[in-house]
CSV table of C-alpha atoms in Angstrom, one decimal:
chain,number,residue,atom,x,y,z
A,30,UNK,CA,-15.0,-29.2,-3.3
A,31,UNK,CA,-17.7,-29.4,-0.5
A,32,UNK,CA,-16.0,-26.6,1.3
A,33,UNK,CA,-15.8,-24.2,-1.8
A,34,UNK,CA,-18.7,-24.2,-2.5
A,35,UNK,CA,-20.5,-23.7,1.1
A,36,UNK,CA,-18.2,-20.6,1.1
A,37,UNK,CA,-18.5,-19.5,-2.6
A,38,UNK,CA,-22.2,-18.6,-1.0
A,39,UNK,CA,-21.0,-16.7,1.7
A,40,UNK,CA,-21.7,-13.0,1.6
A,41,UNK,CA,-19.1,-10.3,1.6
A,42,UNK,CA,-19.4,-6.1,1.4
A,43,UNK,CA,-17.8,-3.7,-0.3
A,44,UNK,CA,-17.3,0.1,0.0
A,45,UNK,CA,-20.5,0.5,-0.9
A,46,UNK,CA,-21.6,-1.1,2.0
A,47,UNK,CA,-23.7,-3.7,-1.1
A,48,UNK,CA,-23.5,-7.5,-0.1
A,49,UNK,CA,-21.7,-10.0,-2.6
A,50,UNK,CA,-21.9,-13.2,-3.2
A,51,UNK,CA,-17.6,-14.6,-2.5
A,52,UNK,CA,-18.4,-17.2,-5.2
A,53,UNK,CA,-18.9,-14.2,-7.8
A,54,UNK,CA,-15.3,-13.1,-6.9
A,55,UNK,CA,-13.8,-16.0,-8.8
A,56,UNK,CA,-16.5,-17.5,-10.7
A,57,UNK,CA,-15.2,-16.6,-14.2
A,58,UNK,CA,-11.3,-16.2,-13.8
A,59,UNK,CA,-8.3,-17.1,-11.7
A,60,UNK,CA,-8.4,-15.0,-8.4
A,61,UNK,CA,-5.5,-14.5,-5.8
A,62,UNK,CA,-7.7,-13.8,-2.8
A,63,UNK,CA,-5.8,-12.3,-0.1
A,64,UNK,CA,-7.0,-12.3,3.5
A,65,UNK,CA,-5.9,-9.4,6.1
A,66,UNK,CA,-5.8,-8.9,9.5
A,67,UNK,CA,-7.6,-5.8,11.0
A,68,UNK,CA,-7.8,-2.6,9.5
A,69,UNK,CA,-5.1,-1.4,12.2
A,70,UNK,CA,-2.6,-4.0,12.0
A,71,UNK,CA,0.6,-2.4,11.1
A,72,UNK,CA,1.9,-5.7,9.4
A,73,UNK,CA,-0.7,-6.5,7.5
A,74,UNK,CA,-0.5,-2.5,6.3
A,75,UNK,CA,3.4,-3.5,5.2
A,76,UNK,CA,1.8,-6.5,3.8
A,77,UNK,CA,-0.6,-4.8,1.3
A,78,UNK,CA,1.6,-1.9,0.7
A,79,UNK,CA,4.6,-4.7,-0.6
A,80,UNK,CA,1.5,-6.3,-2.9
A,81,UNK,CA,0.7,-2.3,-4.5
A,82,UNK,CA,5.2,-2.4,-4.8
A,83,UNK,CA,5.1,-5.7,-6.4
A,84,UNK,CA,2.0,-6.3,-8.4
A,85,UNK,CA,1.4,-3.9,-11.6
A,86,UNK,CA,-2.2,-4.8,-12.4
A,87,UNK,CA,-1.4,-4.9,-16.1
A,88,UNK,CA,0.6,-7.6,-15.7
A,89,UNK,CA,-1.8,-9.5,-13.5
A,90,UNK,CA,-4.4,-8.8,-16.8
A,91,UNK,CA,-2.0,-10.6,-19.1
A,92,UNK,CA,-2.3,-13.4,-16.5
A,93,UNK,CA,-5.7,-13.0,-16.9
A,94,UNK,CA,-5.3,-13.3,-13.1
A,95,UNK,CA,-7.5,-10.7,-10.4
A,96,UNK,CA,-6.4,-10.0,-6.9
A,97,UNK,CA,-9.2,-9.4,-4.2
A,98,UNK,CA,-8.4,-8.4,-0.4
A,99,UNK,CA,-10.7,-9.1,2.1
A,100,UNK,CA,-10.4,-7.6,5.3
A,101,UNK,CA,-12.3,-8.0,8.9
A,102,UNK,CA,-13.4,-4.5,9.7
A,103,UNK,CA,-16.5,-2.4,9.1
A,104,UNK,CA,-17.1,-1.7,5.3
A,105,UNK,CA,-17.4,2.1,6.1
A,106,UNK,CA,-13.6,2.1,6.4
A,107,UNK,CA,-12.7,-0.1,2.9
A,108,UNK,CA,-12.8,3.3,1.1
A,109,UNK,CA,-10.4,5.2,3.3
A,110,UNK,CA,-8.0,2.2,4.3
A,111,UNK,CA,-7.9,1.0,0.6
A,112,UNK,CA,-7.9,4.1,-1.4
A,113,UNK,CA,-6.6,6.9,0.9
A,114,UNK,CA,-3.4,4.7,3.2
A,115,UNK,CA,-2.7,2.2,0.8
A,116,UNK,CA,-3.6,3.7,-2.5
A,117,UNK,CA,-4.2,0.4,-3.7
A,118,UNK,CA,-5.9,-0.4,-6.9
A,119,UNK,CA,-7.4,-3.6,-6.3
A,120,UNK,CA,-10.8,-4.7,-5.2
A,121,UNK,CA,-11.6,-4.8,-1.6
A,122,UNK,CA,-14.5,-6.5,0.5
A,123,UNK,CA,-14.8,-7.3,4.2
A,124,UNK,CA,-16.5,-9.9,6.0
A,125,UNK,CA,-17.1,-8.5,9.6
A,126,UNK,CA,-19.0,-11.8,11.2
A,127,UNK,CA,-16.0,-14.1,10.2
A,128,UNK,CA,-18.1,-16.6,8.8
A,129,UNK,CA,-16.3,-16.5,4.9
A,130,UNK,CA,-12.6,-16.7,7.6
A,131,UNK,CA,-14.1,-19.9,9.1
A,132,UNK,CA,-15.0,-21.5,6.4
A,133,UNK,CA,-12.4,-21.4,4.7
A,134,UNK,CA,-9.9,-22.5,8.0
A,135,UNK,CA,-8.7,-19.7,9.2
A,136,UNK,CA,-10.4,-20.2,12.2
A,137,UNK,CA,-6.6,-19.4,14.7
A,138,UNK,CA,-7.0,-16.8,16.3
A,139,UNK,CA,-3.2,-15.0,18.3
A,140,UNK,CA,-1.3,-12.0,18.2
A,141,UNK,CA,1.7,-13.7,18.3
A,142,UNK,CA,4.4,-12.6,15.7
A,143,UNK,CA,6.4,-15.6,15.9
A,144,UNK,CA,9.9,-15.5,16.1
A,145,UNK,CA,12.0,-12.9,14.4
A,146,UNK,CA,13.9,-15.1,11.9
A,147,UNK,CA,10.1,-16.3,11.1
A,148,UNK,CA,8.9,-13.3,10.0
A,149,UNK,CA,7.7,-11.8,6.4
A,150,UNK,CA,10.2,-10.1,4.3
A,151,UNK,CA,7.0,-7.8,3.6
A,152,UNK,CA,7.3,-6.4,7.3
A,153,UNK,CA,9.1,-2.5,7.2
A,154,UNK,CA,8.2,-1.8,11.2
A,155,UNK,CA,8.2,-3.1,14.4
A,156,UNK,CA,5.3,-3.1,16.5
A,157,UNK,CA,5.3,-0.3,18.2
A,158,UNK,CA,6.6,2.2,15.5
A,159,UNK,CA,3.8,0.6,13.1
A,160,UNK,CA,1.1,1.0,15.3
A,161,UNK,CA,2.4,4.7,15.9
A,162,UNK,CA,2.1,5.0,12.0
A,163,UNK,CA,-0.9,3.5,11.5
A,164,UNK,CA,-2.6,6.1,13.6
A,165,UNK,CA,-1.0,8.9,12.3
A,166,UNK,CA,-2.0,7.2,8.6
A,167,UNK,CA,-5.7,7.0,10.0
A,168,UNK,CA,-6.2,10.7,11.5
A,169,UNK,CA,-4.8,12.0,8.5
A,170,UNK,CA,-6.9,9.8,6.2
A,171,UNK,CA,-10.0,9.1,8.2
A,172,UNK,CA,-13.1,11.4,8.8
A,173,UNK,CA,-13.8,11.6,12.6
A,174,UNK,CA,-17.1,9.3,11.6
A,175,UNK,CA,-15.0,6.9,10.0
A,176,UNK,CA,-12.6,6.2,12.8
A,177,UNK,CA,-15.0,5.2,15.5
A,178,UNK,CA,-15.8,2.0,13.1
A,179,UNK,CA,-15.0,-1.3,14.1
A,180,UNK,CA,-11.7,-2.7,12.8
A,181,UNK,CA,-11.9,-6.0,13.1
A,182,UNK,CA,-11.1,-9.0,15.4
A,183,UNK,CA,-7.1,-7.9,16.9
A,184,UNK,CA,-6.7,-11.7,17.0
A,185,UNK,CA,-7.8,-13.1,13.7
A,186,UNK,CA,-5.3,-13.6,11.2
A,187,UNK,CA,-5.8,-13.7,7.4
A,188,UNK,CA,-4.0,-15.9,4.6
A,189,UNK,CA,-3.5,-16.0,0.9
A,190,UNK,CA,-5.9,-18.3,-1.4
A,191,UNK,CA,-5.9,-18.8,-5.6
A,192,UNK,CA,-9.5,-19.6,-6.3
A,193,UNK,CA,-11.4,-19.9,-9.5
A,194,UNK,CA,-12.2,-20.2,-12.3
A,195,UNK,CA,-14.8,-22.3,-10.7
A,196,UNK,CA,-15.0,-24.5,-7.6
A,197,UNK,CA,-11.0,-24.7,-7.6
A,198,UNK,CA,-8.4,-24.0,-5.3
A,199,UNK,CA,-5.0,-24.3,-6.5
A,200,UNK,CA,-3.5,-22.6,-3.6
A,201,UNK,CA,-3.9,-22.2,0.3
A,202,UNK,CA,-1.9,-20.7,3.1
A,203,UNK,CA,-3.6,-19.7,6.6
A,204,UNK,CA,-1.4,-17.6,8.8
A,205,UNK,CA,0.0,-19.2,11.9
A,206,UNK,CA,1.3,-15.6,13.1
A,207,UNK,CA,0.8,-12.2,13.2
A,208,UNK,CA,3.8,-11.5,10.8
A,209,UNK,CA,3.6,-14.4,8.3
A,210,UNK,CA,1.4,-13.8,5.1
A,211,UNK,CA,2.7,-15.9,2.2
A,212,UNK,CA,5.5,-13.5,0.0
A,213,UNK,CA,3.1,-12.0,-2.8
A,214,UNK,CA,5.7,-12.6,-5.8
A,215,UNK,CA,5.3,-16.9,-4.5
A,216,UNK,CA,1.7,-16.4,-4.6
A,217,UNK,CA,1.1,-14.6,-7.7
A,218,UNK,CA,3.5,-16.8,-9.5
A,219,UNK,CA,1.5,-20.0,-8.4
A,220,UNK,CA,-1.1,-18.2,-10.2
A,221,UNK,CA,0.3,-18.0,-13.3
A,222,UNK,CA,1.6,-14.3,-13.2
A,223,UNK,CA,5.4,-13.5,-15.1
A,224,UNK,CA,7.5,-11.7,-13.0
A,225,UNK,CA,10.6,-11.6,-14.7
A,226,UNK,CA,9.6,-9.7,-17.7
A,227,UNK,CA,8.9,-6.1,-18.0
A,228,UNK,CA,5.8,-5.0,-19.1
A,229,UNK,CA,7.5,-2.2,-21.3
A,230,UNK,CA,9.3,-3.0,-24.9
A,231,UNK,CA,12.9,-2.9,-23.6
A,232,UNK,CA,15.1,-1.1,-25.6
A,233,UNK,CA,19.1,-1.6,-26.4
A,234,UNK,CA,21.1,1.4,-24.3
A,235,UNK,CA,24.2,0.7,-26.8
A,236,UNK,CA,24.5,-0.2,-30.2
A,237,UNK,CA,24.9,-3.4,-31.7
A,238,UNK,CA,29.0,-3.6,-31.4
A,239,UNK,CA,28.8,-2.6,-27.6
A,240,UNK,CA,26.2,-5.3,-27.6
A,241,UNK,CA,29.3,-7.3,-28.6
A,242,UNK,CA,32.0,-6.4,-26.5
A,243,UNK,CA,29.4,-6.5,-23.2
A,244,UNK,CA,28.6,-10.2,-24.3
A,245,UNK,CA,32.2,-11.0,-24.3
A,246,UNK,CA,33.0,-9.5,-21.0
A,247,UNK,CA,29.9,-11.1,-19.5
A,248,UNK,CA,31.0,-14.6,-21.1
A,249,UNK,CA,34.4,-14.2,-19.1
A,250,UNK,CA,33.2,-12.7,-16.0
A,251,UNK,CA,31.1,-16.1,-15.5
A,252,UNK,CA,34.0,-18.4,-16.4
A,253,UNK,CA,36.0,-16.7,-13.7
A,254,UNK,CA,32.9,-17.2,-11.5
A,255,UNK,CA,32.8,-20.8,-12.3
A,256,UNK,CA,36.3,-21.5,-11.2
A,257,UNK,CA,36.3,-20.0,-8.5
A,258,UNK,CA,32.9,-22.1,-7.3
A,259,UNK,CA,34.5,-25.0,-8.6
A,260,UNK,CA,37.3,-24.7,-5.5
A,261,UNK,CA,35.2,-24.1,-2.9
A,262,UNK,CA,32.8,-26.7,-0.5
A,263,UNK,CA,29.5,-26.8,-1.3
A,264,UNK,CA,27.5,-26.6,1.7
A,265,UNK,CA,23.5,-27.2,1.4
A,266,UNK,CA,22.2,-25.7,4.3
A,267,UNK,CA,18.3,-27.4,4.8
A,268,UNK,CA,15.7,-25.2,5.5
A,269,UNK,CA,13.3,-26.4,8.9
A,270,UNK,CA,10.9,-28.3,8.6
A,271,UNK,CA,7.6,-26.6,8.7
A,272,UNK,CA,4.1,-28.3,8.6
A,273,UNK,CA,2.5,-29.5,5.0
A,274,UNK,CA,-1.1,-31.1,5.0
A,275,UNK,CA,-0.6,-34.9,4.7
A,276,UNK,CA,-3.0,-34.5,1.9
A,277,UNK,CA,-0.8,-32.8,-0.5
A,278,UNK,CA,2.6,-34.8,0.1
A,279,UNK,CA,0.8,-38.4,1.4
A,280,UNK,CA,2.7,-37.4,4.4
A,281,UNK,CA,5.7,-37.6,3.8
A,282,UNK,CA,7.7,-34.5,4.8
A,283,UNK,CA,11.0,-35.7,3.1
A,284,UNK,CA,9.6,-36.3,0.1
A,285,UNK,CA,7.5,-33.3,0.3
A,286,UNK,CA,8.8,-30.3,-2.9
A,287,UNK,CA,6.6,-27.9,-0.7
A,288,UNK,CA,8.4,-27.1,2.4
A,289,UNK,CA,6.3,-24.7,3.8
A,290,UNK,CA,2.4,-24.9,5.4
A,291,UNK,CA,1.4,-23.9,2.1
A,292,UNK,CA,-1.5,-25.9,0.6
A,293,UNK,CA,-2.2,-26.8,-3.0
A,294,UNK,CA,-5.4,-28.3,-4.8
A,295,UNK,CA,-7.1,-28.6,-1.3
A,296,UNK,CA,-9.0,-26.3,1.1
């Protein structure tokens, strides 16, 4: 609780350049906060491009849920690296000294991607051919002014919090990697959001005896499934064991329902 609220006082900025208060952020509602990299990291550009893909904000205001990103970088370049590349429609703030990043943990700083079976499902390029397009992104979005800023610390790496309403953390993952931000649908389902529905009234494509004859072919289709499963070796294949905080599962990794270095009700 201690740690919340020493950063809940922390200042952040916003395209404006106008300082606020990170405990504002969440003081009145759930919040996904989600920490970047720099404003030129390539990932972290797949990262918040699979959150725009993914996250409708209608359906993250029937959650009653709001998503933040807070980057590294200069707050000159929030407008043109929120609003012009990612053409995202969430909030954006930066915290250029680090200080809101270290208190909250993320205090590792690499540009290691980890191993390739390791990395984020998010990720659409390699290094190389994302950097590439991130500078073509930049000259065609950025004003000559705006590209001299600073983009951040190459070596800090972000991670995904759900804060609020309140002093509360339900939620915490710090990135180990260059490449491993928490997959958004995991996060935003710990906070509450539906994925599974749509947002629009669905509406029947076939009438009500084609309804009929659909459900009976469905039916038969997953009986046939069933016997066939039923004949064949069921293999579980574990998944590795990553690190979990011994304060969440009493250290106990076996035991553990949270097999990844996700952290929950603790900062």
């Amino acid at each position: 609780m201690r740690d919340i609220y020493e950063a809940s006082l922390i200042p952040v900025w916003d395209k404006e350049g106008h300082k606020v208060t990170f405990g504002k952020l969440f003081e009145d509602q759930v919040t996904i906060v989600i920490f970047i990299r720099h404003f030129w990291c390539p990932m972290c550009q797949d990262y918040m491009k699979s959150i725009v893909k993914e996250l409708e904000p209608g359906r993250l205001a029937q959650a009653r849920v709001k998503l933040v990103v807070i980057g590294c970088g200069d707050p000159a370049m929030i407008r043109s690296y929120n609003d012009k590349i990612i053409k995202s429609p969430f909030e954006m703030y930066t915290d250029p000294k680090l200080i809101l990043f270290n208190a909250l943990g993320m205090t590792l700083k690499s540009t290691d991607g980890g191993p390739e079976q390791r990395k984020g499902g998010y990720i659409k390029h390699g290094t190389i051919m994302g950097t590439l397009s991130v500078i073509g992104r930049a000259l065609m979005s950025m004003a000559p002014s705006v590209l001299v800023k600073r983009g951040g610390d190459i070596k800090q790496l972000g991670g995904e919090f759900i804060l609020g309403p309140g002093l509360r953390c339900r939620f915490a993952h710090r990135m180990s990697t260059t490449r491993d931000h928490a997959p958004i649908r995991d996060v935003a389902i710990s906070a509450g959001v539906q994925l599974n529905q749509s947002l629009k009234p669905f509406k029947l494509s076939r009438t009500p005896s084609q309804e009929e004859e659909w459900t009976a072919r469905r039916k038969g289709s997953t009986k046939k499934k069933a016997v066939r499963k039923s004949t064949e070796v069921d293999v579980v294949t574990r998944p590795p064991k990553a690190h979990v905080s011994s304060t969440v599962c009493g250290g106990d990794d076996d035991a553990c329902p949270v097999r990844t270095n996700y952290l929950v009700g603790t900062i």
